[in-house]
PDB file of C-alpha atoms and ligand atoms in Angstrom:
ATOM      1  CA  MET J  10    -128.095 175.928-158.547  1.00  0.00           C
ATOM      2  CA  TYR J  11    -129.841 177.663-155.762  1.00  0.00           C
ATOM      3  CA  LYS J  12    -126.839 179.184-153.747  1.00  0.00           C
ATOM      4  CA  PRO J  13    -128.148 182.553-152.067  1.00  0.00           C
ATOM      5  CA  THR J  14    -125.368 184.991-150.851  1.00  0.00           C
ATOM      6  CA  VAL J  15    -126.422 185.646-147.357  1.00  0.00           C
ATOM      7  CA  ASN J  16    -125.124 189.447-146.648  1.00  0.00           C
ATOM      8  CA  LEU J  17    -125.586 189.716-143.002  1.00  0.00           C
ATOM      9  CA  GLY J  18    -122.700 192.046-142.251  1.00  0.00           C
ATOM     10  CA  LEU J  19    -120.365 191.340-139.174  1.00  0.00           C
ATOM     11  CA  PHE J  20    -121.295 192.231-135.580  1.00  0.00           C
ATOM     12  CA  PHE J  21    -118.014 192.072-133.660  1.00  0.00           C
ATOM     13  CA  ASN J  22    -118.544 192.547-130.017  1.00  0.00           C
ATOM     14  CA  GLN J  23    -122.292 193.033-130.146  1.00  0.00           C
ATOM     15  CA  THR J  24    -124.240 191.110-127.222  1.00  0.00           C
ATOM     16  CA  CYS J  25    -127.062 188.543-128.275  1.00  0.00           C
ATOM     17  CA  SER J  26    -130.336 189.859-129.393  1.00  0.00           C
ATOM     18  CA  LEU J  27    -132.159 187.448-126.855  1.00  0.00           C
ATOM     19  CA  CYS J  28    -130.132 187.149-123.619  1.00  0.00           C
ATOM     20  CA  LEU J  29    -128.455 190.359-123.962  1.00  0.00           C
ATOM     21  CA  GLN J  30    -125.372 188.575-122.193  1.00  0.00           C
ATOM     22  CA  TYR J  31    -123.188 186.679-124.526  1.00  0.00           C
ATOM     23  CA  PRO J  32    -121.487 187.964-127.838  1.00  0.00           C
ATOM     24  CA  GLN J  33    -123.264 187.355-130.860  1.00  0.00           C
ATOM     25  CA  ALA J  34    -122.296 184.285-133.091  1.00  0.00           C
ATOM     26  CA  ARG J  35    -124.758 184.290-135.959  1.00  0.00           C
ATOM     27  CA  ALA J  36    -127.790 185.943-137.088  1.00  0.00           C
ATOM     28  CA  GLY J  37    -127.770 188.244-133.935  1.00  0.00           C
ATOM     29  CA  LEU J  38    -127.723 185.273-131.408  1.00  0.00           C
ATOM     30  CA  CYS J  39    -125.138 183.882-129.263  1.00  0.00           C
ATOM     31  CA  HIS J  40    -124.070 180.119-129.448  1.00  0.00           C
ATOM     32  CA  ARG J  41    -126.179 179.209-126.432  1.00  0.00           C
ATOM     33  CA  CYS J  42    -129.472 181.041-127.526  1.00  0.00           C
ATOM     34  CA  LEU J  43    -129.118 179.664-131.189  1.00  0.00           C
ATOM     35  CA  ALA J  44    -128.829 176.035-129.894  1.00  0.00           C
ATOM     36  CA  ASP J  45    -131.929 176.475-127.522  1.00  0.00           C
ATOM     37  CA  MET J  46    -134.012 178.047-130.350  1.00  0.00           C
ATOM     38  CA  PRO J  47    -137.125 175.549-130.864  1.00  0.00           C
ATOM     39  CA  ARG J  48    -137.007 173.991-134.423  1.00  0.00           C
ATOM     40  CA  ILE J  49    -138.957 171.411-136.253  1.00  0.00           C
ATOM     41  CA  ALA J  50    -136.779 168.955-137.754  1.00  0.00           C
ATOM     42  CA  PRO J  51    -136.848 167.107-139.698  1.00  0.00           C
ATOM     43  CA  ALA J  52    -139.826 168.847-141.495  1.00  0.00           C
ATOM     44  CA  CYS J  53    -141.927 168.097-144.505  1.00  0.00           C
ATOM     45  CA  ARG J  54    -140.657 169.892-147.500  1.00  0.00           C
ATOM     46  CA  ARG J  55    -144.231 170.790-148.525  1.00  0.00           C
ATOM     47  CA  CYS J  56    -145.968 171.806-145.342  1.00  0.00           C
ATOM     48  CA  ALA J  57    -143.088 172.110-142.743  1.00  0.00           C
ATOM     49  CA  LEU J  58    -144.828 170.288-140.131  1.00  0.00           C
ATOM     50  CA  PRO J  59    -142.669 167.227-138.422  1.00  0.00           C
ATOM     51  CA  LEU J  60    -141.965 164.349-140.527  1.00  0.00           C
ATOM     52  CA  GLU J  61    -142.869 161.474-138.101  1.00  0.00           C
ATOM     53  CA  GLY J  62    -141.906 158.037-138.932  1.00  0.00           C
ATOM     54  CA  SER J  63    -141.207 158.882-142.501  1.00  0.00           C
ATOM     55  CA  ASP J  64    -137.905 158.484-144.414  1.00  0.00           C
ATOM     56  CA  GLY J  65    -139.070 160.787-147.299  1.00  0.00           C
ATOM     57  CA  LEU J  66    -138.973 164.447-147.896  1.00  0.00           C
ATOM     58  CA  ILE J  67    -142.859 164.677-147.867  1.00  0.00           C
ATOM     59  CA  CYS J  68    -145.401 163.931-145.095  1.00  0.00           C
ATOM     60  CA  GLY J  69    -148.196 161.335-145.461  1.00  0.00           C
ATOM     61  CA  ARG J  70    -150.791 164.188-145.381  1.00  0.00           C
ATOM     62  CA  CYS J  71    -149.201 166.148-148.052  1.00  0.00           C
ATOM     63  CA  GLN J  72    -148.912 162.950-150.081  1.00  0.00           C
ATOM     64  CA  LYS J  73    -152.768 162.351-149.847  1.00  0.00           C
ATOM     65  CA  ARG J  74    -153.898 165.770-150.231  1.00  0.00           C
ATOM     66  CA  PRO J  75    -151.063 168.052-151.635  1.00  0.00           C
ATOM     67  CA  PRO J  76    -151.502 171.738-150.408  1.00  0.00           C
ATOM     68  CA  PRO J  77    -151.837 174.367-153.246  1.00  0.00           C
ATOM     69  CA  PHE J  78    -148.277 175.739-152.465  1.00  0.00           C
ATOM     70  CA  ASP J  79    -145.114 173.729-153.634  1.00  0.00           C
ATOM     71  CA  ARG J  80    -142.913 174.372-150.530  1.00  0.00           C
ATOM     72  CA  THR J  81    -142.877 175.582-146.954  1.00  0.00           C
ATOM     73  CA  PHE J  82    -139.938 176.766-145.005  1.00  0.00           C
ATOM     74  CA  ALA J  83    -140.168 177.752-141.410  1.00  0.00           C
ATOM     75  CA  ALA J  84    -136.879 178.970-139.453  1.00  0.00           C
ATOM     76  CA  PHE J  85    -138.533 177.861-136.141  1.00  0.00           C
ATOM     77  CA  ALA J  86    -141.267 176.047-134.285  1.00  0.00           C
ATOM     78  CA  TYR J  87    -143.807 178.450-132.742  1.00  0.00           C
ATOM     79  CA  ARG J  88    -142.948 177.960-129.223  1.00  0.00           C
ATOM     80  CA  PHE J  89    -141.131 179.946-126.717  1.00  0.00           C
ATOM     81  CA  PRO J  90    -139.668 182.444-127.379  1.00  0.00           C
ATOM     82  CA  LEU J  91    -141.288 182.858-130.577  1.00  0.00           C
ATOM     83  CA  SER J  92    -144.709 182.736-129.252  1.00  0.00           C
ATOM     84  CA  GLN J  93    -143.721 185.814-126.892  1.00  0.00           C
ATOM     85  CA  LEU J  94    -141.563 187.719-129.347  1.00  0.00           C
ATOM     86  CA  ILE J  95    -144.279 187.360-132.379  1.00  0.00           C
ATOM     87  CA  PRO J  96    -147.169 188.920-130.393  1.00  0.00           C
ATOM     88  CA  LEU J  97    -144.700 191.683-129.108  1.00  0.00           C
ATOM     89  CA  ILE J  98    -143.863 192.509-132.816  1.00  0.00           C
ATOM     90  CA  LYS J  99    -147.429 192.377-134.162  1.00  0.00           C
ATOM     91  CA  TYR J 100    -149.427 193.938-131.281  1.00  0.00           C
ATOM     92  CA  HIS J 101    -146.833 196.124-129.293  1.00  0.00           C
ATOM     93  CA  GLY J 102    -144.610 197.843-131.699  1.00  0.00           C
ATOM     94  CA  GLN J 103    -141.460 195.883-130.910  1.00  0.00           C
ATOM     95  CA  THR J 104    -140.419 195.550-134.663  1.00  0.00           C
ATOM     96  CA  GLY J 105    -136.771 195.672-133.840  1.00  0.00           C
ATOM     97  CA  HIS J 106    -136.741 191.836-133.163  1.00  0.00           C
ATOM     98  CA  LEU J 107    -137.700 191.396-136.833  1.00  0.00           C
ATOM     99  CA  GLY J 108    -134.126 192.292-137.827  1.00  0.00           C
ATOM    100  CA  TRP J 109    -132.384 189.396-136.208  1.00  0.00           C
ATOM    101  CA  LEU J 110    -135.419 186.972-136.800  1.00  0.00           C
ATOM    102  CA  ALA J 111    -135.309 187.751-140.451  1.00  0.00           C
ATOM    103  CA  ASP J 112    -131.471 187.145-140.546  1.00  0.00           C
ATOM    104  CA  SER J 113    -132.060 183.853-138.726  1.00  0.00           C
ATOM    105  CA  LEU J 114    -134.723 182.926-141.524  1.00  0.00           C
ATOM    106  CA  ALA J 115    -132.109 183.883-144.233  1.00  0.00           C
ATOM    107  CA  CYS J 116    -129.428 181.734-142.435  1.00  0.00           C
ATOM    108  CA  ALA J 117    -131.592 178.720-142.030  1.00  0.00           C
ATOM    109  CA  LEU J 118    -132.763 178.841-145.603  1.00  0.00           C
ATOM    110  CA  GLN J 119    -129.135 179.002-146.546  1.00  0.00           C
ATOM    111  CA  ASP J 120    -128.185 175.981-144.590  1.00  0.00           C
ATOM    112  CA  ASN J 121    -131.268 174.071-145.881  1.00  0.00           C
ATOM    113  CA  THR J 122    -129.953 174.836-149.376  1.00  0.00           C
ATOM    114  CA  ASP J 123    -126.623 173.506-148.721  1.00  0.00           C
ATOM    115  CA  ASP J 124    -128.127 170.348-147.579  1.00  0.00           C
ATOM    116  CA  LEU J 125    -130.365 170.127-150.646  1.00  0.00           C
ATOM    117  CA  SER J 126    -127.931 171.514-153.206  1.00  0.00           C
ATOM    118  CA  HIS J 127    -128.165 168.333-155.377  1.00  0.00           C
ATOM    119  CA  GLU J 128    -131.788 169.089-155.910  1.00  0.00           C
ATOM    120  CA  PRO J 129    -132.249 170.658-159.427  1.00  0.00           C
ATOM    121  CA  SER J 130    -135.485 172.552-158.327  1.00  0.00           C
ATOM    122  CA  GLN J 131    -133.513 174.852-155.709  1.00  0.00           C
ATOM    123  CA  ALA J 132    -134.004 178.244-157.753  1.00  0.00           C
ATOM    124  CA  LEU J 133    -134.233 181.423-156.233  1.00  0.00           C
ATOM    125  CA  PRO J 134    -137.568 182.893-156.243  1.00  0.00           C
ATOM    126  CA  GLN J 135    -137.955 185.990-158.486  1.00  0.00           C
ATOM    127  CA  VAL J 136    -139.762 188.106-155.692  1.00  0.00           C
ATOM    128  CA  LEU J 137    -140.772 188.139-152.261  1.00  0.00           C
ATOM    129  CA  ILE J 138    -144.451 188.682-151.374  1.00  0.00           C
ATOM    130  CA  PRO J 139    -145.535 189.716-147.838  1.00  0.00           C
ATOM    131  CA  THR J 140    -149.141 188.582-146.883  1.00  0.00           C
ATOM    132  CA  PRO J 141    -150.948 191.923-147.025  1.00  0.00           C
ATOM    133  CA  LEU J 142    -153.102 193.636-144.141  1.00  0.00           C
ATOM    134  CA  ALA J 143    -156.283 195.188-144.996  1.00  0.00           C
ATOM    135  CA  PRO J 144    -156.076 199.119-145.290  1.00  0.00           C
ATOM    136  CA  SER J 145    -157.951 199.497-142.264  1.00  0.00           C
ATOM    137  CA  ARG J 146    -155.786 197.136-140.181  1.00  0.00           C
ATOM    138  CA  LEU J 147    -152.662 198.530-141.715  1.00  0.00           C
ATOM    139  CA  ARG J 148    -153.636 202.199-140.483  1.00  0.00           C
ATOM    140  CA  ARG J 149    -154.543 201.078-137.025  1.00  0.00           C
ATOM    141  CA  ARG J 150    -151.162 199.103-136.579  1.00  0.00           C
ATOM    142  CA  GLY J 151    -149.052 201.603-138.530  1.00  0.00           C
ATOM    143  CA  TYR J 152    -147.014 198.682-140.221  1.00  0.00           C
ATOM    144  CA  ASN J 153    -147.375 195.297-141.599  1.00  0.00           C
ATOM    145  CA  GLN J 154    -144.715 193.080-139.952  1.00  0.00           C
ATOM    146  CA  ALA J 155    -144.761 190.674-142.892  1.00  0.00           C
ATOM    147  CA  ALA J 156    -143.702 193.665-145.249  1.00  0.00           C
ATOM    148  CA  LEU J 157    -140.872 194.618-142.798  1.00  0.00           C
ATOM    149  CA  LEU J 158    -139.921 190.877-142.710  1.00  0.00           C
ATOM    150  CA  ALA J 159    -139.729 190.550-146.349  1.00  0.00           C
ATOM    151  CA  GLY J 160    -137.911 193.797-146.878  1.00  0.00           C
ATOM    152  CA  ARG J 161    -135.003 192.802-144.508  1.00  0.00           C
ATOM    153  CA  LEU J 162    -134.950 189.225-146.082  1.00  0.00           C
ATOM    154  CA  GLY J 163    -134.848 190.506-149.545  1.00  0.00           C
ATOM    155  CA  ARG J 164    -131.682 192.458-148.397  1.00  0.00           C
ATOM    156  CA  ASP J 165    -130.309 189.505-146.920  1.00  0.00           C
ATOM    157  CA  LEU J 166    -130.742 187.374-149.852  1.00  0.00           C
ATOM    158  CA  GLY J 167    -130.736 189.899-152.711  1.00  0.00           C
ATOM    159  CA  ILE J 168    -134.161 189.122-153.883  1.00  0.00           C
ATOM    160  CA  PRO J 169    -136.830 192.037-154.732  1.00  0.00           C
ATOM    161  CA  THR J 170    -139.959 192.368-152.885  1.00  0.00           C
ATOM    162  CA  ASP J 171    -143.286 193.045-154.585  1.00  0.00           C
ATOM    163  CA  LEU J 172    -145.332 195.097-152.076  1.00  0.00           C
ATOM    164  CA  ARG J 173    -148.102 196.016-154.585  1.00  0.00           C
ATOM    165  CA  SER J 174    -149.531 192.952-156.401  1.00  0.00           C
ATOM    166  CA  LEU J 175    -151.050 191.155-153.594  1.00  0.00           C
ATOM    167  CA  THR J 176    -153.623 193.278-151.686  1.00  0.00           C
ATOM    168  CA  LYS J 177    -156.371 192.431-149.113  1.00  0.00           C
ATOM    169  CA  PRO J 178    -159.241 194.991-149.843  1.00  0.00           C
ATOM    170  CA  LYS J 179    -161.390 194.161-147.071  1.00  0.00           C
ATOM    171  CA  GLU J 180    -160.667 193.400-143.468  1.00  0.00           C
ATOM    172  CA  THR J 181    -161.810 189.715-142.218  1.00  0.00           C
ATOM    173  CA  ALA J 182    -162.090 188.426-138.733  1.00  0.00           C
ATOM    174  CA  HIS J 183    -159.201 187.244-136.894  1.00  0.00           C
ATOM    175  CA  GLN J 184    -158.383 183.712-138.306  1.00  0.00           C
ATOM    176  CA  MET J 185    -157.292 182.756-134.574  1.00  0.00           C
ATOM    177  CA  GLU J 186    -160.922 183.079-133.415  1.00  0.00           C
ATOM    178  CA  LEU J 187    -162.457 180.799-135.922  1.00  0.00           C
ATOM    179  CA  LYS J 188    -162.042 177.025-136.636  1.00  0.00           C
ATOM    180  CA  GLY J 189    -161.819 174.631-139.898  1.00  0.00           C
ATOM    181  CA  GLU J 190    -164.555 175.506-142.491  1.00  0.00           C
ATOM    182  CA  ALA J 191    -165.043 178.994-140.792  1.00  0.00           C
ATOM    183  CA  ARG J 192    -161.462 179.864-141.361  1.00  0.00           C
ATOM    184  CA  ARG J 193    -161.747 179.089-145.021  1.00  0.00           C
ATOM    185  CA  ARG J 194    -165.317 180.872-145.611  1.00  0.00           C
ATOM    186  CA  ASN J 195    -163.654 183.759-143.774  1.00  0.00           C
ATOM    187  CA  LEU J 196    -160.934 184.341-146.197  1.00  0.00           C
ATOM    188  CA  ARG J 197    -162.780 183.394-149.652  1.00  0.00           C
ATOM    189  CA  GLY J 198    -162.342 186.132-151.903  1.00  0.00           C
ATOM    190  CA  ALA J 199    -160.272 188.156-149.341  1.00  0.00           C
ATOM    191  CA  PHE J 200    -157.236 188.554-151.303  1.00  0.00           C
ATOM    192  CA  SER J 201    -156.659 190.294-154.727  1.00  0.00           C
ATOM    193  CA  TRP J 202    -153.939 189.748-157.268  1.00  0.00           C
ATOM    194  CA  SER J 203    -152.890 192.296-159.961  1.00  0.00           C
ATOM    195  CA  GLY J 204    -149.276 191.106-160.579  1.00  0.00           C
ATOM    196  CA  PRO J 205    -147.373 189.727-163.283  1.00  0.00           C
ATOM    197  CA  THR J 206    -147.391 185.920-163.872  1.00  0.00           C
ATOM    198  CA  TYR J 207    -144.240 185.202-162.025  1.00  0.00           C
ATOM    199  CA  ASP J 208    -142.373 181.940-162.598  1.00  0.00           C
ATOM    200  CA  HIS J 209    -141.530 181.418-158.824  1.00  0.00           C
ATOM    201  CA  VAL J 210    -142.307 183.451-155.841  1.00  0.00           C
ATOM    202  CA  ALA J 211    -142.122 183.158-152.177  1.00  0.00           C
ATOM    203  CA  LEU J 212    -144.862 184.315-149.903  1.00  0.00           C
ATOM    204  CA  ILE J 213    -143.479 185.750-146.602  1.00  0.00           C
ATOM    205  CA  ASP J 214    -145.336 185.769-143.401  1.00  0.00           C
ATOM    206  CA  ASP J 215    -144.504 185.739-139.604  1.00  0.00           C
ATOM    207  CA  VAL J 216    -146.436 182.577-138.528  1.00  0.00           C
ATOM    208  CA  MET J 217    -147.893 179.728-140.105  1.00  0.00           C
ATOM    209  CA  THR J 218    -150.692 177.886-138.138  1.00  0.00           C
ATOM    210  CA  THR J 219    -153.201 175.884-140.023  1.00  0.00           C
ATOM    211  CA  GLY J 220    -152.256 177.348-143.310  1.00  0.00           C
ATOM    212  CA  THR J 221    -155.528 178.587-144.533  1.00  0.00           C
ATOM    213  CA  THR J 222    -154.357 182.060-145.325  1.00  0.00           C
ATOM    214  CA  VAL J 223    -151.356 180.749-147.218  1.00  0.00           C
ATOM    215  CA  SER J 224    -153.372 178.198-148.865  1.00  0.00           C
ATOM    216  CA  GLU J 225    -156.039 180.839-149.998  1.00  0.00           C
ATOM    217  CA  ILE J 226    -153.264 183.013-151.416  1.00  0.00           C
ATOM    218  CA  SER J 227    -151.590 180.348-153.214  1.00  0.00           C
ATOM    219  CA  ARG J 228    -154.728 179.268-154.836  1.00  0.00           C
ATOM    220  CA  LEU J 229    -155.211 182.832-156.112  1.00  0.00           C
ATOM    221  CA  LEU J 230    -151.879 182.953-157.344  1.00  0.00           C
ATOM    222  CA  LYS J 231    -151.848 179.888-159.359  1.00  0.00           C
ATOM    223  CA  LYS J 232    -155.168 180.596-160.759  1.00  0.00           C
ATOM    224  CA  SER J 233    -153.433 183.709-162.194  1.00  0.00           C
ATOM    225  CA  GLY J 234    -150.648 181.990-163.784  1.00  0.00           C
ATOM    226  CA  VAL J 235    -148.041 182.207-161.171  1.00  0.00           C
ATOM    227  CA  GLY J 236    -145.660 179.006-161.293  1.00  0.00           C
ATOM    228  CA  ARG J 237    -143.881 177.854-158.231  1.00  0.00           C
ATOM    229  CA  VAL J 238    -145.323 179.206-154.718  1.00  0.00           C
ATOM    230  CA  GLU J 239    -143.188 179.010-151.705  1.00  0.00           C
ATOM    231  CA  ILE J 240    -144.035 179.950-148.212  1.00  0.00           C
ATOM    232  CA  TRP J 241    -141.443 181.042-145.984  1.00  0.00           C
ATOM    233  CA  VAL J 242    -142.468 181.930-142.462  1.00  0.00           C
ATOM    234  CA  LEU J 243    -140.461 182.576-139.079  1.00  0.00           C
ATOM    235  CA  ALA J 244    -142.273 180.057-137.348  1.00  0.00           C
ATOM    236  CA  ARG J 245    -144.681 177.411-137.829  1.00  0.00           C
ATOM    237  CA  THR J 246    -147.029 175.746-135.290  1.00  0.00           C
ATOM    238  CA  PRO J 247    -145.836 172.133-134.706  1.00  0.00           C
ATOM    239  CA  SER J 248    -149.132 170.623-135.116  1.00  0.00           C
ATOM    240  CA  PRO J 249    -151.952 171.753-137.455  1.00  0.00           C
ATOM    241  CA  GLY J 250    -154.478 172.030-134.628  1.00  0.00           C
ATOM    242  CA  ASP J 251    -152.059 174.484-132.518  1.00  0.00           C
ATOM    243  CA  HIS J 252    -152.663 178.192-132.115  1.00  0.00           C
TER     244      HIS J 252
HETATM  245 ZN1  LIG U  11    -127.968 184.424-126.190  1.00  0.00          ZN
HETATM  246 ZN1  LIG U  12    -146.532 168.002-145.318  1.00  0.00          ZN
END
């Protein structure tokens, strides 16, 4: 049975990482901020979009056209404050926020596992694999926020991180600037895999919007013999068209 031990330490008398006013209650946040964080619930187990009017675990879109990954888990909806924090982390070097955000994702995964502990498919992934940046972009930015996130999450959950097997040899245009088919074309052949045929992995990223990037990577991993591919992200845009 999947039962990760979340090792978050104890933060006595520390103030909330978000409001900087009240004492921390869990994963760096006070009770008030925890309650105010935007979430998608109930969410489709497969794509993490809202389950509207469905009493199953999988949305109609995924039932009709299953995505190439097996499960998506998002800690939060990509709304305020995530829509401000994540650009600060990515483009303005404020990586300090990744700590409590990773802890929040670890806690949310554990809560979800508690709810679903009757499901026999709930095994722990063997490794966490961050979405890679192309070398030129990594040099300019100085860090890959997905790799930092995976490292902290791996420590929280006791899962190793594989930083080598998945690479992005060439730089591509920003996905945000493209739509639909152009997004898919832009990423075709952009990633490269040289890892072992793991049975079960989790791909780690900060945000999932349309899912084009994680779909491209999932197809590559599955083609290379990897079994189960899960997507774990800090935040998911609540509708597939949002940015
Ligand atoms: Zn607070
Ligand atoms: Zn779905």
